[in-house]
Short mmCIF file of C-alpha atoms and ligand atoms in Angstrom, two decimals:
data_model
loop_
_atom_site.label_atom_id
_atom_site.label_comp_id
_atom_site.label_asym_id
_atom_site.label_seq_id
_atom_site.Cartn_x
_atom_site.Cartn_y
_atom_site.Cartn_z
CA MET A 116 0.25 0.27 -0.17
CA ALA A 117 1.11 3.90 -1.29
CA ALA A 118 0.66 5.93 1.94
CA GLU A 119 -1.25 8.96 1.33
CA LYS A 120 -1.96 11.99 1.94
CA LEU A 121 -5.72 12.34 3.01
CA ALA A 122 -7.75 15.55 4.24
CA VAL A 123 -11.25 13.87 6.15
CA ILE A 124 -13.68 17.09 5.78
CA GLY A 125 -16.38 16.57 9.05
CA THR A 126 -15.07 15.10 12.22
CA GLY A 127 -18.42 13.43 13.35
CA TYR A 128 -18.58 9.61 14.03
CA VAL A 129 -17.15 7.84 11.03
CA GLY A 130 -15.28 11.47 9.89
CA LEU A 131 -13.20 11.21 12.83
CA VAL A 132 -12.95 7.17 13.44
CA SER A 133 -12.39 6.58 9.59
CA GLY A 134 -9.38 9.28 10.36
CA ALA A 135 -7.89 8.11 13.14
CA CYS A 136 -7.80 4.88 11.50
CA PHE A 137 -6.47 5.96 8.38
CA ALA A 138 -3.83 7.45 10.38
CA ASP A 139 -2.74 4.06 12.39
CA ILE A 140 -2.62 2.17 8.94
CA GLY A 141 0.57 4.21 7.98
CA HIS A 142 -2.02 7.53 5.75
CA GLN A 143 -1.41 10.99 6.41
CA VAL A 144 -4.04 12.49 7.49
CA VAL A 145 -5.80 16.12 8.60
CA CYS A 146 -8.84 16.22 9.94
CA VAL A 147 -10.87 19.23 9.45
CA ASP A 148 -14.74 20.67 10.73
CA ARG A 149 -15.56 24.22 10.78
CA ASP A 150 -15.96 23.82 13.95
CA ALA A 151 -12.78 25.60 16.17
CA ALA A 152 -13.26 24.64 19.18
CA LYS A 153 -13.92 21.53 18.96
CA ILE A 154 -11.06 21.33 17.05
CA GLU A 155 -8.92 23.05 20.25
CA ARG A 156 -10.19 20.32 21.70
CA LEU A 157 -9.57 17.94 19.30
CA ARG A 158 -5.31 19.11 19.24
CA GLN A 159 -5.57 18.60 22.77
CA ALA A 160 -6.39 14.38 22.47
CA ASP A 161 -10.01 15.31 23.78
CA ILE A 162 -12.29 13.22 22.15
CA PRO A 163 -16.05 15.19 21.81
CA ILE A 164 -17.98 11.98 21.61
CA TYR A 165 -17.80 8.36 23.89
CA GLU A 166 -15.97 5.98 21.92
CA PRO A 167 -13.90 3.50 23.67
CA GLY A 168 -10.08 3.19 22.56
CA LEU A 169 -11.23 6.07 20.13
CA GLU A 170 -8.86 8.68 22.32
CA GLU A 171 -5.70 6.25 22.37
CA LEU A 172 -6.11 5.65 18.54
CA VAL A 173 -5.85 9.87 18.48
CA ARG A 174 -3.21 9.92 21.14
CA ARG A 175 -1.11 7.00 18.92
CA ASN A 176 -1.42 8.97 15.62
CA MET A 177 -0.90 12.72 16.18
CA GLU A 178 2.20 11.45 18.41
CA ALA A 179 3.74 9.40 14.93
CA GLY A 180 2.92 12.82 12.92
CA ARG A 181 0.19 11.37 10.94
CA LEU A 182 -2.76 12.72 12.60
CA ARG A 183 -3.34 15.98 12.80
CA PHE A 184 -6.81 18.05 12.93
CA THR A 185 -7.53 22.23 11.45
CA GLY A 186 -10.21 24.54 11.35
CA ASP A 187 -8.98 25.85 7.79
CA THR A 188 -10.61 23.46 4.96
CA ALA A 189 -8.11 25.25 2.13
CA GLU A 190 -5.74 24.24 3.51
CA ALA A 191 -6.17 20.45 4.01
CA VAL A 192 -7.22 20.13 1.14
CA CYS A 193 -4.74 21.85 -0.70
CA ALA A 194 -2.12 20.08 0.71
CA ALA A 195 -4.43 16.36 0.27
CA ASP A 196 -4.33 13.83 -2.87
CA ILE A 197 -7.78 12.45 -1.23
CA VAL A 198 -10.09 14.19 0.50
CA LEU A 199 -12.81 12.81 2.11
CA ILE A 200 -16.31 14.01 2.44
CA ALA A 201 -17.38 13.24 6.02
CA VAL A 202 -19.92 15.83 6.28
CA GLY A 203 -23.81 15.34 8.50
CA THR A 204 -26.73 14.38 6.21
CA PRO A 205 -29.46 15.05 8.12
CA ALA A 206 -33.18 15.39 7.75
CA LEU A 207 -34.88 17.97 6.35
CA ALA A 208 -38.00 18.19 6.86
CA SER A 209 -40.31 16.69 4.06
CA GLY A 210 -38.61 13.91 4.69
CA ASP A 211 -35.78 14.13 2.14
CA VAL A 212 -31.92 14.56 2.68
CA ASP A 213 -30.11 17.78 3.75
CA ARG A 214 -27.18 18.54 1.46
CA SER A 215 -26.26 21.38 2.50
CA GLN A 216 -23.07 20.25 4.78
CA VAL A 217 -21.62 18.32 1.28
CA GLU A 218 -22.26 21.14 -0.55
CA ALA A 219 -20.64 23.70 1.70
CA ALA A 220 -17.38 21.50 1.69
CA LEU A 221 -17.48 20.65 -2.07
CA ALA A 222 -17.87 25.04 -2.86
CA GLN A 223 -14.84 25.08 0.14
CA VAL A 224 -12.73 21.63 -1.67
CA ALA A 225 -13.83 23.65 -5.84
CA ALA A 226 -11.25 26.52 -4.67
CA SER A 227 -8.42 24.72 -3.34
CA MET A 228 -8.16 21.56 -5.14
CA ASN A 229 -5.32 20.59 -6.72
CA ILE A 230 -4.86 18.57 -10.60
CA GLY A 231 -6.22 15.27 -9.77
CA THR A 232 -8.16 15.93 -6.49
CA LEU A 233 -9.78 12.76 -5.86
CA VAL A 234 -13.44 13.06 -3.89
CA VAL A 235 -14.73 10.39 -2.30
CA ILE A 236 -17.63 11.05 -1.13
CA LYS A 237 -18.47 9.16 2.66
CA SER A 238 -21.35 10.12 4.32
CA THR A 239 -24.46 9.05 3.92
CA VAL A 240 -26.08 10.82 0.60
CA PRO A 241 -29.31 10.04 -1.76
CA VAL A 242 -28.32 7.97 -4.83
CA GLY A 243 -26.62 10.33 -8.18
CA THR A 244 -25.19 12.75 -4.94
CA ALA A 245 -21.26 12.37 -6.39
CA ARG A 246 -22.50 12.26 -10.09
CA TRP A 247 -24.53 15.99 -9.04
CA ALA A 248 -20.60 16.28 -6.76
CA GLU A 249 -18.85 15.78 -9.94
CA THR A 250 -20.56 18.74 -11.69
CA PHE A 251 -21.06 20.81 -8.96
CA LEU A 252 -16.93 21.31 -8.52
CA ARG A 253 -16.47 21.56 -12.20
CA GLU A 254 -18.46 24.89 -13.00
CA ARG A 255 -17.10 26.33 -9.55
CA LEU A 256 -13.32 25.04 -10.37
CA THR A 257 -11.29 28.26 -11.25
CA GLN A 258 -9.24 26.60 -13.70
CA PRO A 259 -10.12 23.09 -15.73
CA VAL A 260 -7.96 20.42 -13.50
CA PRO A 261 -8.53 16.91 -13.83
CA PHE A 262 -9.93 15.28 -10.95
CA ALA A 263 -12.59 12.43 -10.03
CA VAL A 264 -15.63 12.22 -7.80
CA ALA A 265 -15.88 8.55 -5.83
CA SER A 266 -18.68 6.69 -3.90
CA ASN A 267 -17.44 4.69 -0.42
CA PRO A 268 -20.21 4.51 2.49
CA GLU A 269 -19.78 3.91 5.75
CA PHE A 270 -21.02 1.43 7.53
CA LEU A 271 -19.22 1.63 10.86
CA ARG A 272 -21.04 0.87 14.37
CA GLU A 273 -21.44 3.74 17.54
CA GLY A 274 -20.21 1.74 20.76
CA SER A 275 -18.20 0.14 18.31
CA ALA A 276 -16.66 1.88 15.90
CA ILE A 277 -12.75 1.01 15.75
CA HIS A 278 -12.84 -3.06 15.44
CA ASP A 279 -15.48 -2.22 12.74
CA THR A 280 -13.41 -0.53 10.81
CA PHE A 281 -10.33 -2.76 11.33
CA HIS A 282 -12.57 -5.90 10.48
CA ALA A 283 -14.88 -4.75 7.96
CA ASP A 284 -17.06 -6.83 6.46
CA ARG A 285 -16.47 -5.18 2.95
CA ILE A 286 -15.91 -2.11 1.09
CA VAL A 287 -18.07 -0.59 -1.33
CA ILE A 288 -16.48 1.73 -3.54
CA GLY A 289 -18.30 3.37 -6.12
CA ALA A 290 -16.72 5.21 -8.56
CA ASP A 291 -16.99 5.61 -12.69
CA ASP A 292 -13.39 5.11 -13.47
CA PRO A 293 -11.92 1.02 -13.39
CA ALA A 294 -7.77 2.76 -11.48
CA VAL A 295 -10.05 5.52 -9.27
CA ALA A 296 -11.81 2.52 -8.23
CA ALA A 297 -8.34 0.13 -7.89
CA ARG A 298 -6.49 3.59 -5.49
CA ILE A 299 -8.88 3.34 -3.57
CA ALA A 300 -8.94 -0.40 -2.38
CA ALA A 301 -5.44 0.56 -2.16
CA LEU A 302 -6.20 2.55 -0.21
CA HIS A 303 -8.63 0.32 2.63
CA GLU A 304 -5.56 -2.79 1.55
CA PRO A 305 -4.17 -3.51 5.64
CA PHE A 306 -7.61 -3.22 6.54
CA GLY A 307 -8.08 -6.89 5.06
CA ALA A 308 -11.41 -6.81 4.09
CA PRO A 309 -13.23 -7.52 0.79
CA VAL A 310 -13.76 -5.09 -2.02
CA LEU A 311 -16.99 -4.62 -3.50
CA ILE A 312 -16.27 -2.01 -6.76
CA THR A 313 -19.50 -0.77 -8.81
CA ASN A 314 -21.09 2.29 -10.01
CA ARG A 315 -21.55 5.55 -8.13
CA GLU A 316 -25.48 5.46 -8.40
CA THR A 317 -25.30 1.87 -6.97
CA ALA A 318 -23.11 1.79 -3.89
CA GLU A 319 -24.73 4.74 -2.85
CA LEU A 320 -27.56 1.95 -2.42
CA THR A 321 -25.86 -0.13 -1.66
CA LYS A 322 -25.46 1.87 2.25
CA TYR A 323 -28.95 2.98 2.18
CA ALA A 324 -30.32 -0.86 1.46
CA ALA A 325 -28.14 -2.20 3.47
CA ASN A 326 -29.31 0.57 6.68
CA ALA A 327 -33.35 -0.43 5.76
CA PHE A 328 -32.21 -5.09 5.79
CA LEU A 329 -31.29 -3.91 9.12
CA ALA A 330 -33.92 -2.05 10.82
CA THR A 331 -36.76 -4.31 8.63
CA LYS A 332 -34.78 -7.19 10.45
CA ILE A 333 -35.10 -5.55 14.26
CA SER A 334 -39.06 -5.49 12.84
CA PHE A 335 -39.65 -8.41 12.05
CA ILE A 336 -38.71 -9.54 14.89
CA ASN A 337 -40.20 -6.83 17.16
CA GLU A 338 -43.63 -8.38 15.25
CA MET A 339 -42.41 -11.66 15.73
CA ALA A 340 -42.65 -11.29 19.35
CA ASN A 341 -45.83 -9.54 19.33
CA VAL A 342 -47.07 -12.25 18.91
CA CYS A 343 -45.36 -14.53 20.85
CA ASP A 344 -46.31 -12.16 23.43
CA LYS A 345 -50.16 -13.55 22.18
CA VAL A 346 -50.22 -16.52 22.01
CA GLY A 347 -47.66 -17.88 24.85
CA ALA A 348 -43.77 -19.10 22.74
CA ASP A 349 -40.87 -17.50 23.72
CA ILE A 350 -39.08 -15.17 21.19
CA ALA A 351 -35.05 -15.48 22.44
CA ASP A 352 -36.29 -19.27 21.36
CA VAL A 353 -37.65 -18.69 17.98
CA ALA A 354 -34.64 -16.16 17.35
CA ALA A 355 -32.68 -19.07 17.93
CA GLY A 356 -33.91 -21.56 15.96
CA ILE A 357 -34.24 -19.01 13.00
CA GLY A 358 -30.99 -17.78 12.76
CA MET A 359 -29.52 -20.86 13.35
CA ASP A 360 -30.69 -21.00 9.35
CA ARG A 361 -27.42 -19.87 7.59
CA ARG A 362 -30.22 -18.46 4.85
CA ILE A 363 -31.44 -16.24 8.01
CA GLY A 364 -28.32 -15.90 10.49
CA PRO A 365 -28.81 -15.31 13.60
CA HIS A 366 -27.08 -11.41 13.73
CA PHE A 367 -29.84 -8.63 14.38
CA LEU A 368 -32.87 -10.65 15.59
CA GLN A 369 -32.36 -9.17 19.49
CA ALA A 370 -36.14 -8.31 20.27
CA GLY A 371 -36.99 -4.85 22.10
CA VAL A 372 -38.28 -1.45 22.17
CA GLY A 373 -36.83 -1.05 18.12
CA TYR A 374 -33.63 0.62 16.78
CA GLY A 375 -32.90 4.28 17.75
CA GLY A 376 -29.87 6.08 17.13
CA SER A 377 -28.63 8.48 14.17
CA CYS A 378 -29.09 6.02 10.98
CA PHE A 379 -31.47 3.78 11.16
CA PRO A 380 -33.90 6.40 11.25
CA LYS A 381 -32.79 8.92 9.79
CA ASP A 382 -31.70 6.50 6.87
CA THR A 383 -34.52 4.47 5.88
CA LYS A 384 -37.37 7.60 5.84
CA ALA A 385 -34.43 9.45 3.93
CA GLN A 386 -35.28 5.83 1.86
CA LEU A 387 -38.81 5.72 1.46
CA LYS A 388 -38.55 9.32 0.75
CA ILE A 389 -35.82 8.26 -1.91
CA ALA A 390 -38.35 5.61 -3.57
CA GLU A 391 -41.04 8.33 -3.22
CA ASN A 392 -39.83 10.54 -5.31
CA VAL A 393 -39.10 8.03 -8.17
CA GLN A 394 -42.52 7.08 -7.59
CA TYR A 395 -42.25 3.92 -6.12
CA ASP A 396 -44.06 2.96 -2.35
CA PHE A 397 -41.38 0.97 -0.70
CA ARG A 398 -44.42 -0.97 1.12
CA ILE A 399 -42.65 -2.74 3.70
CA LEU A 400 -40.45 0.14 4.90
CA ARG A 401 -43.38 1.78 5.54
CA ALA A 402 -44.38 -1.12 7.81
CA THR A 403 -40.51 -1.26 9.64
CA ILE A 404 -41.26 2.08 10.42
CA GLU A 405 -44.24 2.23 11.97
CA VAL A 406 -44.17 -1.23 14.03
CA ASN A 407 -40.59 0.66 15.56
CA ARG A 408 -42.39 3.46 16.38
CA LEU A 409 -45.41 1.11 18.13
CA GLN A 410 -43.25 -1.15 19.75
CA ARG A 411 -42.34 2.57 22.08
CA GLU A 412 -45.62 2.57 22.17
CA ARG A 413 -46.23 -0.90 23.27
CA PHE A 414 -43.43 -0.97 25.83
CA VAL A 415 -44.71 1.40 27.68
CA ALA A 416 -47.82 -0.03 27.38
CA LYS A 417 -46.31 -3.14 28.97
CA ILE A 418 -45.68 -1.77 32.06
CA ALA A 419 -49.00 -0.14 32.72
CA GLU A 420 -50.34 -3.62 32.79
CA ALA A 421 -47.12 -4.53 34.99
CA LEU A 422 -48.10 -2.44 37.64
CA GLY A 423 -52.15 -2.87 37.76
CA GLY A 424 -53.53 -0.94 34.43
CA THR A 425 -51.47 2.57 35.05
CA VAL A 426 -48.23 4.33 35.58
CA ARG A 427 -50.08 7.38 37.01
CA GLN A 428 -48.43 8.09 40.84
CA MET A 429 -46.29 5.02 40.30
CA ARG A 430 -42.28 5.45 40.16
CA VAL A 431 -40.43 3.79 37.14
CA ALA A 432 -36.62 3.24 37.14
CA VAL A 433 -35.63 3.38 33.84
CA MET A 434 -33.01 1.93 32.63
CA GLY A 435 -30.73 2.91 30.00
CA LEU A 436 -31.05 5.77 28.29
CA ALA A 437 -28.61 5.96 25.11
CA PHE A 438 -30.09 4.50 21.78
CA LYS A 439 -27.78 1.62 22.48
CA PRO A 440 -25.05 0.76 24.70
CA ASN A 441 -20.95 1.53 24.79
CA THR A 442 -22.09 5.29 23.39
CA ASP A 443 -24.03 8.44 24.98
CA ASP A 444 -25.81 9.07 21.74
CA LEU A 445 -29.67 9.83 22.28
CA ARG A 446 -30.95 10.26 18.80
CA ASP A 447 -33.75 8.59 19.37
CA ALA A 448 -33.38 7.15 21.46
CA PRO A 449 -35.92 4.78 22.83
CA ALA A 450 -36.03 5.84 26.10
CA ILE A 451 -36.58 9.25 25.28
CA ASP A 452 -39.71 9.09 23.41
CA ILE A 453 -40.37 6.45 25.95
CA ILE A 454 -40.07 8.28 29.46
CA ARG A 455 -42.31 11.09 27.95
CA MET A 456 -44.58 8.47 27.11
CA LEU A 457 -44.15 7.96 30.81
CA GLN A 458 -44.61 11.55 32.59
CA GLU A 459 -47.34 12.24 29.78
CA GLU A 460 -49.77 9.43 31.68
CA GLY A 461 -48.66 10.45 35.32
CA ALA A 462 -45.05 8.60 36.38
CA ASP A 463 -42.76 9.93 38.45
CA VAL A 464 -39.37 8.94 36.37
CA ARG A 465 -35.78 8.38 37.86
CA ALA A 466 -33.45 7.01 34.97
CA TYR A 467 -29.73 5.65 34.92
CA ASP A 468 -27.32 5.72 31.71
CA LEU A 469 -23.69 5.25 32.71
CA VAL A 470 -22.53 8.32 30.31
CA ALA A 471 -25.37 9.62 28.42
CA THR A 472 -27.27 11.82 32.01
CA GLU A 473 -25.84 14.74 32.47
CA ARG A 474 -26.86 15.24 27.65
CA ALA A 475 -30.19 13.74 28.91
CA ALA A 476 -31.47 16.30 31.97
CA ARG A 477 -31.62 18.71 29.11
CA GLU A 478 -34.04 17.17 26.65
CA LEU A 479 -35.52 15.65 29.81
CA PRO A 480 -37.09 17.62 32.81
CA GLY A 481 -38.12 16.45 35.87
CA VAL A 482 -36.92 13.29 35.39
CA ALA A 483 -34.01 12.34 38.55
CA MET A 484 -31.26 11.22 37.03
CA PHE A 485 -28.47 8.52 38.53
CA ASP A 486 -25.26 7.08 37.55
CA ASP A 487 -25.32 4.47 39.87
CA ALA A 488 -27.79 1.62 39.58
CA HIS A 489 -28.50 0.64 42.83
CA ALA A 490 -29.72 4.32 42.83
CA ALA A 491 -32.32 4.12 40.04
CA LEU A 492 -34.13 1.21 41.44
CA GLU A 493 -33.71 2.41 45.41
CA GLY A 494 -37.42 2.33 46.19
CA ALA A 495 -38.68 2.40 42.22
CA ASP A 496 -42.74 0.31 41.51
CA VAL A 497 -40.85 -1.02 38.30
CA MET A 498 -37.13 -1.62 37.15
CA ALA A 499 -38.06 -0.92 33.11
CA VAL A 500 -34.80 -1.73 31.07
CA VAL A 501 -34.62 0.13 28.01
CA THR A 502 -30.82 0.18 27.03
CA GLU A 503 -28.83 -2.91 28.02
CA TRP A 504 -25.44 -1.48 29.34
CA ASP A 505 -23.40 -4.30 30.87
CA ALA A 506 -23.51 -2.20 34.26
CA VAL A 507 -28.03 -3.46 33.54
CA LYS A 508 -27.45 -6.52 32.83
CA ARG A 509 -25.08 -7.31 35.76
CA LEU A 510 -27.53 -6.35 37.85
CA GLU A 511 -28.15 -9.20 40.59
CA PRO A 512 -31.63 -10.59 40.69
CA ALA A 513 -31.52 -10.23 44.34
CA ASP A 514 -30.58 -7.27 44.82
CA ILE A 515 -33.32 -5.54 42.52
CA LYS A 516 -35.01 -7.34 44.73
CA ARG A 517 -34.41 -5.55 47.47
CA LEU A 518 -34.27 -1.78 46.14
CA LEU A 519 -37.46 -1.91 44.38
CA ARG A 520 -40.66 -0.68 46.53
CA GLN A 521 -42.87 -3.43 44.27
CA PRO A 522 -40.83 -6.73 42.98
CA ILE A 523 -41.59 -5.94 38.89
CA VAL A 524 -39.18 -6.00 35.95
CA VAL A 525 -39.93 -4.55 32.40
CA ASP A 526 -36.80 -6.05 30.23
CA GLY A 527 -37.27 -3.89 26.62
CA ARG A 528 -34.02 -5.69 25.74
CA ASN A 529 -34.42 -8.64 27.18
CA ALA A 530 -31.18 -9.12 28.65
CA PHE A 531 -31.82 -10.89 31.70
CA ASP A 532 -33.27 -14.60 32.00
CA PRO A 533 -37.00 -14.66 33.04
CA GLN A 534 -36.24 -18.04 34.63
CA ARG A 535 -33.33 -16.45 37.14
CA MET A 536 -35.73 -13.28 38.11
CA ALA A 537 -38.82 -14.93 38.43
CA ALA A 538 -36.62 -17.31 40.43
CA HIS A 539 -35.56 -15.14 43.13
CA GLY A 540 -39.39 -13.49 43.36
CA LEU A 541 -39.70 -11.01 40.99
CA ARG A 542 -42.37 -10.59 38.15
CA TYR A 543 -40.92 -10.56 35.13
CA VAL A 544 -42.18 -9.10 31.91
CA GLY A 545 -39.24 -9.33 28.75
CA MET A 546 -40.21 -8.43 24.45
CA GLY A 547 -42.22 -12.10 23.89
CA ARG A 548 -41.17 -13.85 26.64
CA GLY A 549 -44.77 -15.71 26.89
CA ALA A 550 -44.32 -19.26 28.66
CA THR A 551 -41.02 -18.08 29.65
CA ASN A 552 -42.08 -17.96 33.46
CA GLY A 553 -39.91 -20.45 34.86
CA LYS A 554 -40.93 -23.26 33.82
CA ASN A 555 -40.85 -25.00 30.30
CA ARG A 556 -38.37 -23.66 28.54
CA GLN A 557 -35.83 -25.42 26.60
CA THR A 558 -33.51 -23.20 25.17
CA ASP A 559 -29.81 -25.61 25.40
CA LEU A 560 -28.92 -26.26 22.29
CA LEU A 561 -28.03 -31.02 22.69
CA VAL A 562 -25.13 -30.22 20.00
C1 UGA B 649 -26.40 1.34 11.90
C2 UGA B 649 -25.67 0.09 11.24
O1 UGA B 649 -25.82 -0.74 12.01
C3 UGA B 649 -23.87 1.02 10.22
O2 UGA B 649 -23.47 -0.92 10.05
C4 UGA B 649 -24.39 1.96 9.42
O3 UGA B 649 -22.40 2.13 9.22
C5 UGA B 649 -25.06 2.74 11.28
O4 UGA B 649 -26.20 3.13 11.13
C6 UGA B 649 -24.73 4.55 10.02
O5 UGA B 649 -25.56 4.02 9.12
O6 UGA B 649 -23.57 4.77 10.26
P1 UGA B 649 -25.21 2.49 14.17
O7 UGA B 649 -26.77 3.23 14.16
O8 UGA B 649 -23.97 2.16 15.03
O9 UGA B 649 -25.54 1.45 13.39
O10 UGA B 649 -25.74 1.01 16.00
P2 UGA B 649 -26.84 -0.53 15.05
O11 UGA B 649 -25.66 -1.31 16.53
O12 UGA B 649 -26.90 -1.01 14.17
O13 UGA B 649 -27.75 -0.51 16.34
C7 UGA B 649 -29.07 0.45 15.86
C8 UGA B 649 -30.20 -0.19 16.41
O14 UGA B 649 -31.47 -1.09 16.64
C9 UGA B 649 -30.13 0.17 18.18
O15 UGA B 649 -30.72 1.62 18.97
C10 UGA B 649 -29.84 -1.58 18.96
O16 UGA B 649 -30.60 -1.48 19.98
C11 UGA B 649 -31.25 -1.77 17.48
N1 UGA B 649 -31.02 -2.78 17.98
C12 UGA B 649 -29.82 -4.35 16.87
C13 UGA B 649 -31.30 -3.85 17.91
O17 UGA B 649 -33.06 -3.46 18.71
N2 UGA B 649 -31.92 -5.59 17.68
C14 UGA B 649 -30.67 -6.28 17.56
O18 UGA B 649 -30.87 -7.20 17.32
C15 UGA B 649 -30.27 -5.20 16.53
#
């Protein structure tokens, strides 16, 4: 692999993690952000997001002289051979994708681009964006220099972003010129992942297809869980049983309160809109989104039912605020909606999270916040599990029983073993754990 000079525009999850990982495999990387305060923090290796291992990775590569941060896009682009665009693409009120940050980045790139610069779009963008970016750049160039625009979508997950980069399932490259595709493939070579080379439109759509499919898998298993509740079946065993079929696979079949975060909710809605814009009604995706919304309501209804029909004047301990463990990200976190619904119905809510309480307090007035799980449970009428932090999963049933005012657990992530909870005298309600009240469960695999 030849070491390349990279400029990464945007220091969010994708930009910061990819920048640091590319530096770690030997490239020269400059990360750019228009937020001067953020750049100042990053220069001290003070990482603005909670991502295990990232601070050490950034520090190590800064010290090795392979990674630096600047607020000056022109300087970074001028010095780079490859420019990665990794800015945010939020949703507009219409449901369309807001490409204004991509556009602003491209405008700056056009002003400082060298001969032969390769512009790679990593942000999640609608089909046609790379082609549009090429025209946009051509129209703004002060001199007619040759350049190329390619698509290289990112598939990393928050909370395991570094692992996902070093152990990627695949690298998808969309480029019209085989030489450009080969250069991007070479850039990734040390990661050792299989590479799929295709045209730009296909690469762009592949990103949405992956997130839409994964979200659909989650909504599917959640609907199965809802049926399990009605017929007395256990979703954990159903998931294990179907997951052993290699055509289905065991991953992403964890039933619960549904998906949240900055990607699935946004990207599923964007894909629906992308289809709508070409007069196609993507029915499965529409249902996926609707099921995910209803799952949050269903969880609140389960809590009310477990408490005898209402949450009014009940103290509910919500365990976990972030949209999943190992992140402090609260964007479209199920806990936020769930807590608001509980409050509307008159509950007294207290909440636990390992890292997100400070941020959550701003969004959720009237909620007592705890970063100690035991303290959150003390005197509550019910423990409602929303995020499966290790600190929650490791809670001892005996301690839960001792701390709660009523021995009720409503587990929105199926994080606990129903039998074990029942053995400790806890009333356990899971998501689709119908017949698992401690009597006839046969989960052990007979191999
Ligand atoms: C997701 C994708 O997994 C990444 O591949 C993609 O790159 C990223 O979006 C993105 O587009 O940037 P992320 O949002 O970090 O990554 O989180 P996931 O780990 O995929 O989880 C998303 C949500 O689904 C979480 O709320 C999680 O609790 C929920 N989930 C996940 C389930 O409810 N059940 C499951 O079986 C799996």
